Amino acid sequence: MNNFLAAVSHHGYLLLFLMVFAEAVGLPAPAAVALVAAGAGAAAHILSAPAALAIAIAGTLLGDVILFFVGRYTGWGLLGFLCSLSLNPETCILRSAESFHKRGRMTLIFAKFIPGVNTMAPPLAGSMKMRPLQFLQLDFLGASLYVLTYGLIGYVFRDFLAQITDGLISASHTVLAVVIAAAALYVLYRVVQYRRFKLDGVVPHVEVTELAHRMASAEHSDIILADVRSHGYYDAGSARIAGSIRLEPTKLAEELKTLPRDKDIFLYCT
């Protein structure tokens, strides 16, 4: 623990900033661990608690603001890229949008504690044209809550963490073996899940030209075309493709149950 805290004393502020910033922009960085370590460093009087708090909040806000404005000017392009890294891109986007719509702007306050949503919330807010000042206010509250929570854990349980760290050091070989085995199992699980989703073909797609041809033919009566654009891209009175109907995307499962089962249903969004 002493060696760890010594490292924190030399590079603590920079390391803390880089960790929280990296997590905020979607990189797999252990920001929570860095915040706990910073809290422990503050308790040991190695770091200044106010300085660590300010640096962590600043790093989080900077990353969130970048994603907010990228999402604002690219629409769902950034969301699609972030979700393309998940096993099921369509479900990733739909669940994120549904969470944001159900809980409203307050999602930003608690998003940092929810894996997946923490990175998606800022660009989603930007894509839905939230006012920048309102975003900054809510995101500042969320970042402060996140940083304070994990920082306090490290501050209050510094001695307990020291015992755990010392125990891990004394059993380093065993711990290394367990970590390697766990990592290998996790990679294997991800590969199996990836292959299963890819083979299942969760959401089939159809080319626009093919659909237009079917709608222009005698088969058009056997087709239902539905507009499922998300909030922020669809307002009452918005123009739709001729002959299409409007379905609420946050209630898509329920909406589909009301449609005829003997027709082909095609969905389109932004």
mmCIF file of C-alpha atoms in Angstrom:
data_model
loop_
_atom_site.group_PDB
_atom_site.id
_atom_site.type_symbol
_atom_site.label_atom_id
_atom_site.label_comp_id
_atom_site.label_asym_id
_atom_site.label_seq_id
_atom_site.Cartn_x
_atom_site.Cartn_y
_atom_site.Cartn_z
ATOM 1 C CA MET A 1 0.000 0.000 0.000
ATOM 2 C CA ASN A 2 2.846 2.364 0.848
ATOM 3 C CA ASN A 3 4.425 1.809 -2.594
ATOM 4 C CA PHE A 4 1.050 2.389 -4.236
ATOM 5 C CA LEU A 5 0.460 5.625 -2.319
ATOM 6 C CA ALA A 6 3.985 6.753 -3.174
ATOM 7 C CA ALA A 7 3.141 6.362 -6.860
ATOM 8 C CA VAL A 8 -0.082 8.283 -6.287
ATOM 9 C CA SER A 9 1.870 11.112 -4.642
ATOM 10 C CA HIS A 10 4.105 11.513 -7.712
ATOM 11 C CA HIS A 11 1.521 11.137 -10.489
ATOM 12 C CA GLY A 12 -1.790 11.240 -8.642
ATOM 13 C CA TYR A 13 -3.404 14.347 -10.110
ATOM 14 C CA LEU A 14 -2.381 13.620 -13.700
ATOM 15 C CA LEU A 15 -3.334 9.950 -13.420
ATOM 16 C CA LEU A 16 -6.685 10.844 -11.879
ATOM 17 C CA PHE A 17 -7.476 13.340 -14.642
ATOM 18 C CA LEU A 18 -6.506 10.939 -17.417
ATOM 19 C CA MET A 19 -8.525 8.058 -15.928
ATOM 20 C CA VAL A 20 -11.779 9.967 -15.490
ATOM 21 C CA PHE A 21 -11.397 11.695 -18.863
ATOM 22 C CA ALA A 22 -10.734 8.406 -20.641
ATOM 23 C CA GLU A 23 -13.807 6.787 -19.105
ATOM 24 C CA ALA A 24 -15.942 9.812 -19.958
ATOM 25 C CA VAL A 25 -15.069 9.575 -23.671
ATOM 26 C CA GLY A 26 -15.845 5.845 -23.751
ATOM 27 C CA LEU A 27 -12.450 4.212 -23.247
ATOM 28 C CA PRO A 28 -12.230 1.185 -20.906
ATOM 29 C CA ALA A 29 -10.491 3.061 -18.080
ATOM 30 C CA PRO A 30 -11.069 2.175 -14.380
ATOM 31 C CA ALA A 31 -12.091 5.671 -13.272
ATOM 32 C CA ALA A 32 -13.868 4.390 -10.153
ATOM 33 C CA VAL A 33 -10.659 2.703 -8.989
ATOM 34 C CA ALA A 34 -8.715 5.913 -9.595
ATOM 35 C CA LEU A 35 -11.258 7.897 -7.585
ATOM 36 C CA VAL A 36 -11.081 5.437 -4.683
ATOM 37 C CA ALA A 37 -7.275 5.641 -4.781
ATOM 38 C CA ALA A 38 -7.458 9.437 -4.801
ATOM 39 C CA GLY A 39 -9.747 9.333 -1.777
ATOM 40 C CA ALA A 40 -7.292 7.086 0.040
ATOM 41 C CA GLY A 41 -4.459 9.428 -0.940
ATOM 42 C CA ALA A 42 -6.386 12.403 0.450
ATOM 43 C CA ALA A 43 -6.983 10.530 3.714
ATOM 44 C CA ALA A 44 -3.235 9.865 3.940
ATOM 45 C CA HIS A 45 -2.551 13.584 3.284
ATOM 46 C CA ILE A 46 -0.690 12.687 0.095
ATOM 47 C CA LEU A 47 -3.182 14.497 -2.117
ATOM 48 C CA SER A 48 -5.259 17.600 -1.508
ATOM 49 C CA ALA A 49 -8.910 16.580 -1.313
ATOM 50 C CA PRO A 50 -10.262 19.847 -2.856
ATOM 51 C CA ALA A 51 -7.698 19.705 -5.678
ATOM 52 C CA ALA A 52 -8.415 16.030 -6.428
ATOM 53 C CA LEU A 53 -12.163 16.725 -6.386
ATOM 54 C CA ALA A 54 -11.831 19.676 -8.779
ATOM 55 C CA ILE A 55 -9.510 17.801 -11.153
ATOM 56 C CA ALA A 56 -11.742 14.716 -11.279
ATOM 57 C CA ILE A 57 -14.894 16.748 -11.948
ATOM 58 C CA ALA A 58 -13.074 18.797 -14.608
ATOM 59 C CA GLY A 59 -11.840 15.659 -16.393
ATOM 60 C CA THR A 60 -15.296 14.104 -16.343
ATOM 61 C CA LEU A 61 -16.983 17.278 -17.593
ATOM 62 C CA LEU A 62 -14.435 17.743 -20.379
ATOM 63 C CA GLY A 63 -15.018 14.239 -21.710
ATOM 64 C CA ASP A 64 -18.799 14.576 -21.437
ATOM 65 C CA VAL A 65 -18.849 17.967 -23.161
ATOM 66 C CA ILE A 66 -16.815 16.598 -26.068
ATOM 67 C CA LEU A 67 -19.273 13.721 -26.558
ATOM 68 C CA PHE A 68 -22.232 16.092 -26.122
ATOM 69 C CA PHE A 69 -21.170 18.369 -28.964
ATOM 70 C CA VAL A 70 -20.040 15.496 -31.198
ATOM 71 C CA GLY A 71 -23.461 13.897 -30.652
ATOM 72 C CA ARG A 72 -25.143 17.234 -31.304
ATOM 73 C CA TYR A 73 -23.511 17.668 -34.716
ATOM 74 C CA THR A 74 -23.369 14.044 -35.874
ATOM 75 C CA GLY A 75 -26.809 12.946 -34.671
ATOM 76 C CA TRP A 76 -26.927 9.221 -34.018
ATOM 77 C CA GLY A 77 -23.739 8.613 -35.956
ATOM 78 C CA LEU A 78 -21.637 8.657 -32.779
ATOM 79 C CA LEU A 79 -24.234 6.584 -30.916
ATOM 80 C CA GLY A 80 -24.145 4.021 -33.689
ATOM 81 C CA PHE A 81 -20.345 3.854 -33.484
ATOM 82 C CA LEU A 82 -20.341 3.432 -29.691
ATOM 83 C CA CYS A 83 -23.055 0.786 -29.865
ATOM 84 C CA SER A 84 -21.266 -1.006 -32.708
ATOM 85 C CA LEU A 85 -18.727 -2.044 -30.066
ATOM 86 C CA SER A 86 -21.462 -3.864 -28.128
ATOM 87 C CA LEU A 87 -22.807 -7.336 -28.888
ATOM 88 C CA ASN A 88 -26.186 -6.074 -30.076
ATOM 89 C CA PRO A 89 -26.013 -2.558 -31.600
ATOM 90 C CA GLU A 90 -29.763 -2.175 -32.206
ATOM 91 C CA THR A 91 -30.638 -3.080 -28.626
ATOM 92 C CA CYS A 92 -27.880 -0.816 -27.289
ATOM 93 C CA ILE A 93 -29.282 2.265 -29.041
ATOM 94 C CA LEU A 94 -32.916 1.448 -28.281
ATOM 95 C CA ARG A 95 -32.310 0.829 -24.571
ATOM 96 C CA SER A 96 -30.233 3.983 -24.180
ATOM 97 C CA ALA A 97 -32.860 6.133 -25.890
ATOM 98 C CA GLU A 98 -35.641 4.476 -23.896
ATOM 99 C CA SER A 99 -33.826 5.087 -20.596
ATOM 100 C CA PHE A 100 -33.247 8.737 -21.490
ATOM 101 C CA HIS A 101 -36.866 9.233 -22.577
ATOM 102 C CA LYS A 102 -38.401 7.538 -19.516
ATOM 103 C CA ARG A 103 -36.254 9.271 -16.918
ATOM 104 C CA GLY A 104 -35.864 12.512 -18.794
ATOM 105 C CA ARG A 105 -32.933 14.825 -18.321
ATOM 106 C CA MET A 106 -32.427 13.528 -14.766
ATOM 107 C CA THR A 107 -30.695 10.536 -16.369
ATOM 108 C CA LEU A 108 -27.564 12.675 -16.582
ATOM 109 C CA ILE A 109 -27.343 12.887 -12.788
ATOM 110 C CA PHE A 110 -27.171 9.116 -12.267
ATOM 111 C CA ALA A 111 -25.818 7.958 -15.647
ATOM 112 C CA LYS A 112 -22.240 7.580 -14.370
ATOM 113 C CA PHE A 113 -23.313 4.736 -12.101
ATOM 114 C CA ILE A 114 -24.977 2.754 -14.926
ATOM 115 C CA PRO A 115 -22.612 0.752 -17.182
ATOM 116 C CA GLY A 116 -23.293 1.486 -20.839
ATOM 117 C CA VAL A 117 -25.521 4.469 -20.178
ATOM 118 C CA ASN A 118 -22.634 6.441 -18.638
ATOM 119 C CA THR A 119 -20.955 6.891 -22.028
ATOM 120 C CA MET A 120 -24.170 7.070 -24.078
ATOM 121 C CA ALA A 121 -25.936 9.787 -22.055
ATOM 122 C CA PRO A 122 -23.905 12.869 -23.158
ATOM 123 C CA PRO A 123 -24.035 12.215 -26.936
ATOM 124 C CA LEU A 124 -27.674 11.167 -26.609
ATOM 125 C CA ALA A 125 -28.465 14.468 -24.899
ATOM 126 C CA GLY A 126 -26.614 16.274 -27.673
ATOM 127 C CA SER A 127 -28.404 14.385 -30.443
ATOM 128 C CA MET A 128 -31.755 15.322 -28.878
ATOM 129 C CA LYS A 129 -30.799 18.999 -28.994
ATOM 130 C CA MET A 130 -30.667 19.630 -25.245
ATOM 131 C CA ARG A 131 -29.599 23.195 -24.453
ATOM 132 C CA PRO A 132 -25.838 23.300 -23.669
ATOM 133 C CA LEU A 133 -26.295 25.280 -20.435
ATOM 134 C CA GLN A 134 -28.909 22.854 -19.165
ATOM 135 C CA PHE A 135 -26.637 19.927 -20.052
ATOM 136 C CA LEU A 136 -23.705 21.497 -18.198
ATOM 137 C CA GLN A 137 -25.796 22.061 -15.071
ATOM 138 C CA LEU A 138 -27.144 18.508 -14.914
ATOM 139 C CA ASP A 139 -23.876 16.905 -15.964
ATOM 140 C CA PHE A 140 -21.999 18.896 -13.325
ATOM 141 C CA LEU A 141 -24.365 17.502 -10.673
ATOM 142 C CA GLY A 142 -23.899 13.982 -12.016
ATOM 143 C CA ALA A 143 -20.105 14.265 -12.201
ATOM 144 C CA SER A 144 -19.930 15.716 -8.679
ATOM 145 C CA LEU A 145 -22.088 12.920 -7.273
ATOM 146 C CA TYR A 146 -20.011 10.264 -9.020
ATOM 147 C CA VAL A 147 -16.650 11.699 -7.938
ATOM 148 C CA LEU A 148 -17.752 12.329 -4.339
ATOM 149 C CA THR A 149 -19.217 8.833 -3.939
ATOM 150 C CA TYR A 150 -16.109 6.919 -4.948
ATOM 151 C CA GLY A 151 -13.754 9.475 -3.433
ATOM 152 C CA LEU A 152 -15.486 9.144 -0.060
ATOM 153 C CA ILE A 153 -15.273 5.358 -0.265
ATOM 154 C CA GLY A 154 -11.497 5.617 -0.580
ATOM 155 C CA TYR A 155 -11.293 8.317 2.095
ATOM 156 C CA VAL A 156 -13.400 6.491 4.706
ATOM 157 C CA PHE A 157 -12.082 2.973 4.094
ATOM 158 C CA ARG A 158 -8.426 3.841 3.604
ATOM 159 C CA ASP A 159 -7.188 1.446 6.334
ATOM 160 C CA PHE A 160 -9.378 -1.400 5.067
ATOM 161 C CA LEU A 161 -8.090 -0.872 1.530
ATOM 162 C CA ALA A 162 -4.518 -0.898 2.854
ATOM 163 C CA GLN A 163 -5.089 -4.329 4.423
ATOM 164 C CA ILE A 164 -6.533 -5.681 1.189
ATOM 165 C CA THR A 165 -3.658 -4.262 -0.845
ATOM 166 C CA ASP A 166 -1.033 -5.693 1.504
ATOM 167 C CA GLY A 167 -2.762 -9.076 1.343
ATOM 168 C CA LEU A 168 -2.790 -8.982 -2.440
ATOM 169 C CA ILE A 169 0.892 -8.131 -2.543
ATOM 170 C CA SER A 170 1.747 -11.097 -0.288
ATOM 171 C CA ALA A 171 -0.298 -13.397 -2.519
ATOM 172 C CA SER A 172 0.663 -11.778 -5.819
ATOM 173 C CA HIS A 173 1.293 -15.019 -7.728
ATOM 174 C CA THR A 174 -2.060 -16.503 -6.769
ATOM 175 C CA VAL A 175 -3.882 -13.308 -7.582
ATOM 176 C CA LEU A 176 -2.129 -13.058 -10.958
ATOM 177 C CA ALA A 177 -3.202 -16.589 -11.841
ATOM 178 C CA VAL A 178 -6.812 -15.874 -10.837
ATOM 179 C CA VAL A 179 -6.865 -12.634 -12.829
ATOM 180 C CA ILE A 180 -5.465 -14.330 -15.938
ATOM 181 C CA ALA A 181 -7.987 -17.178 -15.661
ATOM 182 C CA ALA A 182 -10.866 -14.729 -15.156
ATOM 183 C CA ALA A 183 -9.743 -12.653 -18.143
ATOM 184 C CA ALA A 184 -9.502 -15.747 -20.346
ATOM 185 C CA LEU A 185 -12.995 -16.889 -19.342
ATOM 186 C CA TYR A 186 -14.394 -13.413 -19.981
ATOM 187 C CA VAL A 187 -12.837 -13.249 -23.449
ATOM 188 C CA LEU A 188 -14.217 -16.714 -24.241
ATOM 189 C CA TYR A 189 -17.682 -15.648 -23.054
ATOM 190 C CA ARG A 190 -17.585 -12.514 -25.217
ATOM 191 C CA VAL A 191 -16.524 -14.511 -28.293
ATOM 192 C CA VAL A 192 -19.345 -17.032 -27.789
ATOM 193 C CA GLN A 193 -21.903 -14.270 -27.274
ATOM 194 C CA TYR A 194 -20.632 -12.356 -30.309
ATOM 195 C CA ARG A 195 -20.917 -15.411 -32.546
ATOM 196 C CA ARG A 196 -24.395 -16.225 -31.213
ATOM 197 C CA PHE A 197 -25.743 -12.733 -31.902
ATOM 198 C CA LYS A 198 -24.124 -12.566 -35.330
ATOM 199 C CA LEU A 199 -25.482 -15.974 -36.336
ATOM 200 C CA ASP A 200 -28.958 -15.158 -35.061
ATOM 201 C CA GLY A 201 -29.164 -12.008 -37.181
ATOM 202 C CA VAL A 202 -31.121 -10.059 -34.568
ATOM 203 C CA VAL A 203 -32.543 -7.396 -36.886
ATOM 204 C CA PRO A 204 -32.777 -8.124 -40.621
ATOM 205 C CA HIS A 205 -32.376 -5.158 -42.973
ATOM 206 C CA VAL A 206 -33.867 -4.397 -46.378
ATOM 207 C CA GLU A 207 -32.559 -2.072 -49.063
ATOM 208 C CA VAL A 208 -34.558 1.086 -49.758
ATOM 209 C CA THR A 209 -34.873 0.271 -53.457
ATOM 210 C CA GLU A 210 -36.261 -3.177 -52.703
ATOM 211 C CA LEU A 211 -38.860 -1.781 -50.313
ATOM 212 C CA ALA A 212 -39.827 0.985 -52.751
ATOM 213 C CA HIS A 213 -40.338 -1.629 -55.484
ATOM 214 C CA ARG A 214 -42.607 -3.705 -53.251
ATOM 215 C CA MET A 215 -44.634 -0.664 -52.223
ATOM 216 C CA ALA A 216 -45.118 0.306 -55.856
ATOM 217 C CA SER A 217 -46.266 -3.192 -56.803
ATOM 218 C CA ALA A 218 -49.483 -5.032 -56.072
ATOM 219 C CA GLU A 219 -47.915 -6.284 -52.840
ATOM 220 C CA HIS A 220 -48.215 -2.871 -51.142
ATOM 221 C CA SER A 221 -51.401 -3.933 -49.324
ATOM 222 C CA ASP A 222 -49.431 -6.666 -47.542
ATOM 223 C CA ILE A 223 -46.901 -4.189 -46.144
ATOM 224 C CA ILE A 224 -46.931 -1.972 -43.066
ATOM 225 C CA LEU A 225 -44.300 0.771 -43.047
ATOM 226 C CA ALA A 226 -43.764 2.408 -39.653
ATOM 227 C CA ASP A 227 -41.890 5.546 -38.623
ATOM 228 C CA VAL A 228 -40.037 4.917 -35.332
ATOM 229 C CA ARG A 229 -37.847 8.014 -35.212
ATOM 230 C CA SER A 230 -36.758 8.881 -31.692
ATOM 231 C CA HIS A 231 -37.709 11.991 -29.768
ATOM 232 C CA GLY A 232 -35.594 14.901 -30.874
ATOM 233 C CA TYR A 233 -35.901 13.781 -34.506
ATOM 234 C CA TYR A 234 -39.681 13.522 -34.674
ATOM 235 C CA ASP A 235 -42.197 16.202 -33.738
ATOM 236 C CA ALA A 236 -45.958 16.209 -34.121
ATOM 237 C CA GLY A 237 -46.699 17.089 -37.722
ATOM 238 C CA SER A 238 -43.324 15.966 -39.059
ATOM 239 C CA ALA A 239 -43.354 14.702 -42.635
ATOM 240 C CA ARG A 240 -43.334 10.921 -43.035
ATOM 241 C CA ILE A 241 -42.942 8.571 -45.958
ATOM 242 C CA ALA A 242 -46.266 8.385 -47.781
ATOM 243 C CA GLY A 243 -48.358 5.499 -46.526
ATOM 244 C CA SER A 244 -46.385 4.991 -43.319
ATOM 245 C CA ILE A 245 -47.738 5.020 -39.773
ATOM 246 C CA ARG A 246 -46.194 6.380 -36.587
ATOM 247 C CA LEU A 247 -45.118 4.035 -33.769
ATOM 248 C CA GLU A 248 -43.779 5.196 -30.405
ATOM 249 C CA PRO A 249 -40.173 3.857 -30.254
ATOM 250 C CA THR A 250 -40.088 3.670 -26.450
ATOM 251 C CA LYS A 251 -43.145 1.379 -26.544
ATOM 252 C CA LEU A 252 -42.229 -0.553 -29.651
ATOM 253 C CA ALA A 253 -42.845 -4.031 -28.205
ATOM 254 C CA GLU A 254 -46.390 -3.092 -27.147
ATOM 255 C CA GLU A 255 -47.109 -1.218 -30.381
ATOM 256 C CA LEU A 256 -46.146 -4.200 -32.531
ATOM 257 C CA LYS A 257 -48.645 -6.424 -30.716
ATOM 258 C CA THR A 258 -51.518 -4.303 -32.052
ATOM 259 C CA LEU A 259 -50.504 -4.717 -35.718
ATOM 260 C CA PRO A 260 -51.794 -7.463 -38.031
ATOM 261 C CA ARG A 261 -49.802 -10.681 -38.022
ATOM 262 C CA ASP A 262 -50.445 -11.467 -41.691
ATOM 263 C CA LYS A 263 -48.441 -8.512 -43.057
ATOM 264 C CA ASP A 264 -44.764 -7.741 -43.411
ATOM 265 C CA ILE A 265 -43.750 -4.895 -41.080
ATOM 266 C CA PHE A 266 -40.890 -2.560 -41.984
ATOM 267 C CA LEU A 267 -39.522 0.038 -39.569
ATOM 268 C CA TYR A 268 -37.511 3.119 -40.429
ATOM 269 C CA CYS A 269 -35.861 5.845 -38.364
ATOM 270 C CA THR A 270 -33.330 8.637 -38.803
#
